[in-house]
Amino acid sequence: MTSDTYRNPILDADWSDPDVVRVGDDFYLTASSFGRAPGLPLLHSRDLVNWTLVGHALERLEPAAEFGRPRHDCGVWAPSLRYHDERFWIFWGDPDQGVFQINAPEIRGPWTRPHLLKAGKGLIDPCPLWDEETGEAYLVHAWAKSRSGVKNRLTGHRMRPDGTGLLDEGKVIVDGDRIPGWFTLEGPKLYRHDGWFWILAPAGGVETGWQGAFRSRGFFGPYEERIVLEQKDTDVNGPHQGGWVRTPSGEDWFLHFQQRGAYGRVVHLQPMRWGPGGTSRSSEAESGGGWPVLGDDGAPVAEHRRPALPPQPPAAPATDDDFPGGRYGRQWQWTANPGDGWATQHSGDGLRLTCVRSADAHDLRKLPHVLTQRLPGTPCAAEVELRLDSDEPGARAGLAVLGDAFGWIGLQRGTDGTVHLVHRFAEGVAERERDAAHPRVAPEGRARLRIEIGAGARCRFSADVGDGDGFRPSGPVFTATPWRWVGALLGLFALAPAGQGHAGTAAFTRFRISAS
């Protein structure tokens, strides 16, 4: 790679279902956040290659009581980000509730509270369009079969221009069952270009599918279609679902995800042009003007010339944290809506987590008070320093890799008052954790914890308990696993068994992720 080129993926972690918009010289991206809080991450770039995390648009999920416990694969699915009437807009589907909308005058807010635009089960992947020529507004969405019994079709509505309601009952405008070979059509993004209504939408499933383009002279159809991006002979499986953006000079680019197992959905950047390319699946597909051509004539690129934009210094979403004043950085999210007093602010550095009492202390997957960030997509080592400031027998804290299966290493207070280094794990089918290594004494009640994450998300745990032996490996290799839709997460936690009274705290300092 040279200074004039970039290499995919440009975001090598689980920034699932990305959508992008340009406002002036700035590009903004959001992504699915499912059941974690805060939700709807907001990323910023000036060159489409280097991105930083600047905040979140959704402080808490609603209804709050529903998300007071982890719902890892629920919540915020596939948002669309738009700029209209000098405001930023985000629409998303909650598969159990319906289509929500929020908006703000600036990307950093303040964002409105979620407004339920259309209630219903299985309504997902909504995208609005304001037609600047006519003043009309529209909305398209897909369907989740798990909730509605329906999939592989896109439904369109006329929408109130202020985005507060829909003006009709909706109509199926693209039926994937009528297109030979197409299945699991979803994730639509709606645009107006060159006199056509365009829907860019993936099909074929997240691991094996392709990106489609649909066009019609009228919003309600009929639409003709083409495949405009597919794996072909590359190693990029299922290259699809994302957004189109145009630079100030008129270059077109498309950002999409690739499903990578425990690493989740990493983000790629594809060049885009308008021409005769694509694979026709319609007898009418040759009529009219150009179609979008993505990547290298429909195949994803591994390396490519950078967008013709002013050079920017290298940047990426933050991972490291010193927790100044006890505050955690934007990269962290709780596994559910946060509770009062989980993290304590103070005058120094370091994160103080309360050892929250829970009847589910045996299973990290059920705990809302795990502070998480995305698992990096490249080999690395995560390290943190921990001190257990709790005299409660059974109180524990540690560093975890969390997914459908999980593993963690940390400290636990014994019934005799001794603090032990413990390493535990649970398989995906297990209902509770068990030891992955024999406990050993941590004489000072503190430890440096490390998880080395190698190829294939294989994790090696180790710790230094200050006994002069340095880092010592612990237990066998653990392979991280995703949830159904969410990649594996790194997590920090503190907990205590169910009971009465304050159970103390745990202090984390110097969280670092370094390349292996």
XYZ file of C-alpha atoms in Angstrom:
516
model
C 0.000 0.000 0.000
C 1.295 3.465 -0.910
C 0.340 6.899 0.387
C -1.958 7.245 -2.632
C -3.900 4.062 -1.904
C -5.966 2.550 0.872
C -6.563 -1.059 1.868
C -9.816 -2.704 2.906
C -11.345 -3.041 5.382
C -11.170 0.623 6.346
C -12.908 -0.107 9.679
C -11.627 -3.472 10.871
C -14.139 -4.178 13.621
C -17.879 -4.681 14.033
C -19.392 -1.466 12.632
C -22.418 -3.381 11.441
C -24.802 -2.242 8.679
C -23.064 1.103 7.978
C -24.739 4.098 6.395
C -23.021 7.307 5.362
C -23.850 10.894 4.479
C -21.840 13.956 3.408
C -22.473 17.452 4.749
C -20.141 20.017 3.184
C -16.609 18.618 3.425
C -17.460 16.207 6.235
C -18.582 12.584 6.053
C -20.562 10.916 8.818
C -21.323 7.245 9.414
C -23.604 5.358 11.770
C -24.068 1.643 12.365
C -26.217 -0.895 14.173
C -25.752 -1.020 17.941
C -28.388 -3.647 18.815
C -29.014 -3.811 22.589
C -25.953 -1.880 23.790
C -26.064 1.618 25.302
C -25.311 4.263 24.344
C -26.450 3.310 20.849
C -26.168 4.566 17.279
C -22.430 5.355 17.071
C -21.470 8.461 15.111
C -18.204 8.453 13.148
C -16.574 11.319 11.255
C -14.128 11.467 8.352
C -12.761 13.971 5.867
C -11.340 11.407 3.410
C -13.637 8.324 3.698
C -10.641 6.229 4.816
C -9.708 7.563 8.264
C -12.590 7.605 10.737
C -12.964 8.710 14.367
C -15.809 8.063 16.777
C -17.347 11.399 17.822
C -20.322 10.250 19.872
C -23.614 8.373 19.981
C -27.074 9.538 18.982
C -29.068 7.323 21.354
C -28.319 7.663 25.058
C -30.711 4.909 26.172
C -32.896 2.375 24.415
C -36.654 2.601 24.792
C -38.795 1.421 26.379
C -36.181 1.609 29.122
C -37.553 -1.328 31.113
C -37.286 -3.658 28.120
C -33.585 -2.895 27.808
C -32.703 -2.985 31.480
C -31.334 -6.462 30.757
C -29.105 -7.627 27.899
C -30.893 -8.265 24.603
C -27.787 -8.742 22.518
C -29.365 -9.312 19.089
C -32.353 -6.974 19.527
C -32.736 -3.198 19.669
C -31.192 -0.980 16.987
C -31.013 -2.713 13.591
C -29.564 -1.223 10.381
C -29.996 2.560 10.730
C -30.143 5.081 7.898
C -28.413 8.448 8.295
C -29.605 11.456 6.277
C -29.270 15.260 6.241
C -32.385 17.266 5.385
C -33.749 20.709 6.227
C -30.516 21.558 8.067
C -30.927 18.613 10.411
C -29.409 15.161 10.754
C -31.914 12.296 10.736
C -31.522 8.662 11.776
C -34.189 6.045 11.106
C -33.872 2.467 12.372
C -35.973 -0.601 12.889
C -36.439 -2.390 16.181
C -37.686 -5.819 15.050
C -39.929 -6.139 18.115
C -41.394 -2.618 18.096
C -41.248 -0.914 14.714
C -39.602 1.988 12.895
C -38.065 4.774 15.003
C -36.750 8.208 14.063
C -34.554 10.786 15.802
C -33.050 14.045 14.536
C -30.649 16.798 15.604
C -29.316 20.167 14.369
C -25.693 19.000 14.740
C -24.111 15.563 14.549
C -23.150 15.776 18.226
C -26.720 16.654 19.140
C -28.811 17.315 20.999
C -30.778 14.436 19.481
C -34.527 14.157 19.967
C -36.042 11.274 21.895
C -36.994 8.290 19.742
C -40.263 8.743 17.864
C -42.130 5.581 16.827
C -42.983 6.262 13.206
C -44.580 2.902 12.422
C -45.413 0.261 15.018
C -45.253 -3.412 14.134
C -43.341 -6.653 14.421
C -40.543 -7.388 11.970
C -40.225 -3.883 10.487
C -36.501 -3.447 9.833
C -33.934 -1.500 7.809
C -35.978 1.680 7.151
C -34.667 4.461 4.930
C -36.288 7.834 4.210
C -36.081 10.002 1.099
C -37.008 13.646 0.725
C -37.541 14.474 -2.952
C -36.182 18.002 -3.212
C -37.857 18.523 -6.610
C -41.425 17.732 -5.566
C -41.369 18.198 -1.788
C -42.660 14.639 -1.352
C -41.191 12.331 1.288
C -40.988 8.543 1.230
C -39.942 5.621 3.395
C -38.890 2.091 2.443
C -38.294 -0.810 4.830
C -37.630 -4.543 4.847
C -39.050 -7.406 6.920
C -37.654 -9.829 9.511
C -39.250 -13.251 9.077
C -38.436 -14.185 12.678
C -41.025 -11.640 13.889
C -43.428 -11.190 10.974
C -43.311 -14.440 9.003
C -42.409 -12.297 5.985
C -39.084 -11.625 4.283
C -37.514 -10.992 0.870
C -39.625 -7.959 0.081
C -39.448 -4.189 0.432
C -42.421 -2.062 1.449
C -42.784 1.600 0.506
C -44.763 4.442 2.074
C -45.414 8.090 1.420
C -44.238 9.979 4.524
C -45.088 13.304 6.103
C -42.328 15.770 5.101
C -41.638 16.475 8.792
C -40.881 12.779 9.357
C -43.496 12.349 12.081
C -45.879 9.948 10.345
C -46.751 7.906 7.284
C -49.477 8.838 4.805
C -50.613 5.400 3.648
C -50.756 1.743 4.637
C -47.747 0.867 2.495
C -47.262 -1.217 -0.639
C -44.791 -3.928 -1.570
C -42.626 -2.188 -4.151
C -40.016 -4.950 -4.634
C -40.894 -8.630 -4.149
C -37.708 -10.702 -4.074
C -39.701 -13.908 -4.550
C -40.494 -12.730 -8.082
C -36.818 -12.342 -8.998
C -35.203 -15.648 -9.999
C -32.481 -16.685 -7.588
C -32.998 -13.871 -5.066
C -33.630 -14.456 -1.375
C -33.328 -12.507 1.897
C -33.697 -9.107 0.222
C -33.208 -6.479 2.958
C -31.215 -3.405 4.010
C -32.599 -0.924 1.432
C -31.097 2.524 0.966
C -33.248 4.959 -1.033
C -31.956 7.680 -3.378
C -33.055 9.988 -6.207
C -30.621 10.209 -9.134
C -30.799 11.068 -12.824
C -34.599 11.084 -12.863
C -34.880 7.656 -11.221
C -35.777 6.371 -7.795
C -32.911 4.100 -6.744
C -32.887 1.427 -4.053
C -29.520 -0.111 -3.198
C -30.269 -3.296 -1.277
C -28.462 -6.566 -0.504
C -29.777 -10.089 -0.842
C -28.539 -13.638 -0.425
C -27.664 -13.533 3.285
C -24.944 -11.765 5.239
C -22.207 -14.348 4.674
C -22.888 -15.331 1.065
C -24.930 -12.591 -0.584
C -24.562 -9.747 -3.054
C -25.458 -6.094 -3.488
C -28.388 -5.249 -5.727
C -29.528 -2.021 -7.359
C -33.152 -1.270 -8.257
C -34.537 1.649 -10.247
C -37.916 3.000 -11.221
C -39.346 6.215 -12.649
C -41.975 6.179 -9.904
C -41.431 5.433 -6.233
C -44.036 2.678 -6.126
C -42.523 0.907 -9.118
C -42.243 -1.151 -11.151
C -38.540 -1.619 -10.409
C -35.893 -3.288 -12.539
C -32.813 -4.749 -10.897
C -29.180 -5.691 -11.271
C -26.479 -7.271 -9.154
C -23.777 -4.617 -8.805
C -21.341 -6.160 -6.289
C -20.564 -9.803 -5.469
C -17.668 -11.894 -4.218
C -16.565 -13.318 -7.585
C -13.005 -14.689 -7.189
C -12.077 -12.496 -4.193
C -11.899 -13.519 -0.523
C -14.542 -10.945 0.484
C -17.605 -13.035 1.325
C -21.062 -11.449 1.220
C -19.967 -7.934 0.181
C -23.150 -5.940 0.679
C -25.407 -3.612 2.693
C -24.180 -0.087 3.002
C -24.510 3.393 1.601
C -23.583 5.531 -1.408
C -21.951 8.913 -0.960
C -20.693 11.543 -3.424
C -17.674 13.764 -2.732
C -17.689 17.535 -3.369
C -15.798 16.953 -6.652
C -18.405 14.434 -7.854
C -16.672 11.109 -7.119
C -18.980 8.302 -6.031
C -18.126 5.764 -3.323
C -19.939 2.924 -1.598
C -19.336 1.712 1.967
C -20.518 -1.776 2.913
C -19.841 -4.580 5.359
C -18.307 -8.033 5.225
C -19.312 -10.645 7.816
C -16.199 -12.027 9.558
C -17.440 -14.378 12.265
C -16.371 -13.350 15.764
C -15.044 -10.045 14.421
C -18.535 -9.073 13.278
C -19.216 -6.919 10.222
C -16.147 -4.990 9.082
C -16.468 -2.015 6.713
C -15.086 -1.784 3.172
C -14.901 1.189 0.806
C -15.606 0.589 -2.889
C -15.141 2.952 -5.815
C -18.391 3.571 -7.662
C -19.211 4.843 -11.127
C -22.220 4.962 -13.403
C -22.161 2.799 -16.504
C -23.507 -0.300 -18.232
C -21.962 -2.790 -15.757
C -23.756 -5.217 -13.462
C -25.537 -8.504 -13.974
C -29.061 -8.161 -15.398
C -31.817 -10.286 -13.879
C -34.679 -8.425 -15.597
C -35.968 -8.319 -19.149
C -36.215 -4.532 -18.817
C -32.765 -4.024 -17.323
C -31.147 -2.832 -20.543
C -33.533 0.106 -20.947
C -32.601 3.605 -19.848
C -29.300 5.112 -18.733
C -26.436 4.002 -16.532
C -26.336 1.715 -13.536
C -24.003 1.883 -10.534
C -20.818 -0.151 -11.006
C -19.148 -0.963 -7.682
C -15.576 -2.038 -6.982
C -13.592 -3.522 -9.858
C -16.428 -4.097 -12.349
C -18.610 -5.593 -9.638
C -15.943 -7.339 -7.533
C -14.744 -5.872 -4.210
C -11.303 -4.245 -4.230
C -8.611 -5.083 -1.679
C -6.551 -1.971 -2.424
C -7.430 1.103 -4.432
C -6.600 4.714 -5.129
C -7.742 6.974 -2.340
C -10.679 9.331 -2.876
C -9.635 12.662 -4.390
C -9.963 14.515 -1.103
C -7.492 16.584 0.944
C -4.931 14.332 2.683
C -5.706 13.544 6.310
C -3.528 12.140 9.096
C -4.059 8.466 9.940
C -6.950 7.992 12.355
C -9.157 5.240 13.731
C -11.811 4.891 16.444
C -10.151 4.976 19.871
C -9.519 1.794 21.835
C -7.050 2.700 24.636
C -8.287 4.398 27.790
C -6.764 5.826 30.974
C -10.266 6.637 32.307
C -9.463 10.207 33.426
C -11.609 11.221 36.375
C -13.186 7.791 36.329
C -14.869 8.506 33.006
C -14.760 5.989 30.180
C -14.264 6.938 26.531
C -16.804 6.929 23.712
C -15.638 3.508 22.552
C -17.317 1.819 25.525
C -20.925 0.628 25.677
C -22.895 -1.170 28.380
C -24.631 -4.424 27.501
C -27.978 -2.808 28.423
C -29.280 0.556 29.602
C -26.918 1.700 32.387
C -27.930 1.852 36.020
C -27.061 4.488 38.586
C -23.733 4.114 40.338
C -22.182 1.441 38.138
C -19.147 3.678 37.486
C -17.935 6.270 40.010
C -16.291 9.539 38.966
C -13.358 10.796 41.017
C -10.368 13.142 40.845
C -7.741 10.732 39.545
C -7.334 8.328 36.659
C -8.783 4.849 36.483
C -12.207 3.300 36.176
C -14.017 2.411 39.388
C -16.754 -0.111 38.766
C -19.165 -1.052 41.530
C -19.352 -4.756 42.316
C -23.010 -4.918 41.367
C -24.896 -7.681 43.158
C -26.594 -10.148 40.836
C -28.291 -13.526 40.943
C -26.709 -14.094 37.498
C -23.107 -13.759 38.696
C -22.363 -17.140 37.110
C -23.107 -15.942 33.543
C -21.675 -12.723 32.085
C -24.074 -12.941 29.133
C -26.974 -12.093 31.437
C -25.377 -9.076 33.113
C -26.316 -5.529 32.020
C -23.311 -3.938 33.744
C -20.524 -5.231 31.489
C -18.674 -2.340 29.852
C -17.710 -3.402 26.327
C -15.955 -2.380 23.171
C -15.552 -4.055 19.787
C -13.101 -6.891 19.220
C -10.376 -5.679 16.821
C -10.268 -7.487 13.490
C -6.488 -7.898 13.427
C -4.213 -9.858 15.791
C -3.631 -7.857 18.947
C -3.299 -7.985 22.718
C -5.689 -6.330 25.167
C -4.269 -5.485 28.571
C -5.546 -3.785 31.710
C -4.485 -3.374 35.337
C -6.996 -4.389 38.020
C -7.270 -3.897 41.777
C -10.144 -5.542 43.657
C -11.352 -3.190 46.400
C -14.011 -5.417 47.892
C -14.076 -7.515 51.050
C -17.266 -9.306 49.976
C -16.766 -13.077 49.594
C -17.443 -13.977 45.986
C -16.904 -10.434 44.658
C -14.992 -10.523 41.401
C -13.857 -8.380 38.486
C -12.038 -8.986 35.267
C -11.344 -8.715 31.566
C -13.595 -10.744 29.274
C -14.178 -11.826 25.702
C -17.925 -11.927 25.440
C -20.121 -13.620 22.859
C -22.425 -16.588 22.594
C -19.560 -18.267 24.465
C -17.366 -16.262 26.829
C -14.099 -16.377 28.736
C -12.635 -14.061 31.342
C -9.660 -13.637 33.636
C -9.643 -11.577 36.811
C -9.681 -11.461 40.590
C -12.090 -12.922 43.148
C -12.336 -12.547 46.933
C -12.466 -15.895 48.700
C -14.421 -16.788 51.824
C -11.133 -16.723 53.775
C -10.437 -13.157 52.642
C -7.724 -14.154 50.150
C -7.834 -12.679 46.654
C -7.306 -15.219 43.875
C -6.582 -14.941 40.208
C -9.347 -16.878 38.448
C -9.926 -17.786 34.799
C -13.364 -18.984 33.739
C -15.314 -19.703 30.568
C -18.680 -20.933 29.306
C -19.549 -22.632 26.052
C -22.417 -21.337 23.962
C -24.719 -24.099 25.202
C -23.609 -23.827 28.849
C -25.854 -22.148 31.415
C -23.041 -21.165 33.755
C -19.289 -20.634 33.746
C -16.638 -23.027 35.012
C -12.923 -22.836 35.695
C -10.531 -22.757 32.747
C -7.475 -22.938 35.041
C -6.662 -23.570 38.696
C -7.017 -20.419 40.824
C -3.834 -18.965 42.271
C -3.238 -16.388 44.976
C -2.899 -12.713 44.050
C -0.999 -11.568 47.174
C -1.481 -7.824 46.658
C -5.111 -8.024 45.534
C -4.153 -6.713 42.123
C -3.097 -8.060 38.730
C -2.224 -7.144 35.183
C -4.518 -9.016 32.832
C -3.899 -9.787 29.180
C -5.783 -11.458 26.333
C -3.778 -12.117 23.179
C -6.136 -12.397 20.217
C -4.629 -14.258 17.274
C -5.836 -15.401 13.870
C -9.324 -16.830 13.840
C -10.158 -14.919 17.056
C -8.232 -17.487 19.098
C -7.612 -15.979 22.529
C -4.789 -16.756 24.943
C -5.251 -15.495 28.515
C -2.417 -14.551 30.875
C -1.832 -12.519 34.029
C 0.857 -10.998 36.222
C -0.135 -11.048 39.913
C 2.991 -9.276 41.120
C 4.720 -12.359 42.539
C 7.868 -11.832 40.466
C 7.018 -14.380 37.775
C 5.676 -11.808 35.308
C 2.936 -12.761 32.885
C 2.023 -16.436 33.056
C -0.354 -18.095 30.578
C -3.623 -19.388 31.959
C -5.770 -22.205 30.622
C -6.185 -23.439 27.047
C -6.794 -21.302 23.961
C -10.349 -19.980 23.794
C -11.903 -19.196 20.406
C -14.181 -16.166 20.539
C -17.674 -16.526 19.110
C -20.246 -13.943 18.010
C -23.874 -13.759 18.956
C -26.261 -14.299 16.055
C -25.861 -10.791 14.619
C -23.268 -9.168 16.894
C -19.517 -9.726 16.859
C -17.629 -10.711 19.990
C -16.841 -7.962 22.493
C -14.071 -7.137 24.919
C -15.495 -6.332 28.333
C -14.695 -5.061 31.819
C -16.925 -5.998 34.730
C -17.268 -6.073 38.501
C -19.907 -8.064 40.374
C -20.876 -9.782 43.581
C -23.339 -12.519 44.494
C -26.894 -11.581 45.416
C -27.213 -10.132 48.902
C -27.644 -6.936 50.851
C -25.502 -3.831 51.155
C -22.685 -2.270 49.178
C -20.221 -4.899 47.917
C -17.246 -2.656 47.170
C -15.594 -1.713 43.905
C -12.917 -2.698 41.419
C -10.412 -0.283 39.904
C -9.215 -0.654 36.296
C -6.291 1.369 34.949
C -4.364 1.647 31.680
C -6.515 -0.246 29.237
C -4.440 -0.841 26.103
C -4.821 -2.671 22.820
C -1.555 -3.230 20.966
C -0.877 -4.887 17.627
C 0.600 -8.369 17.791
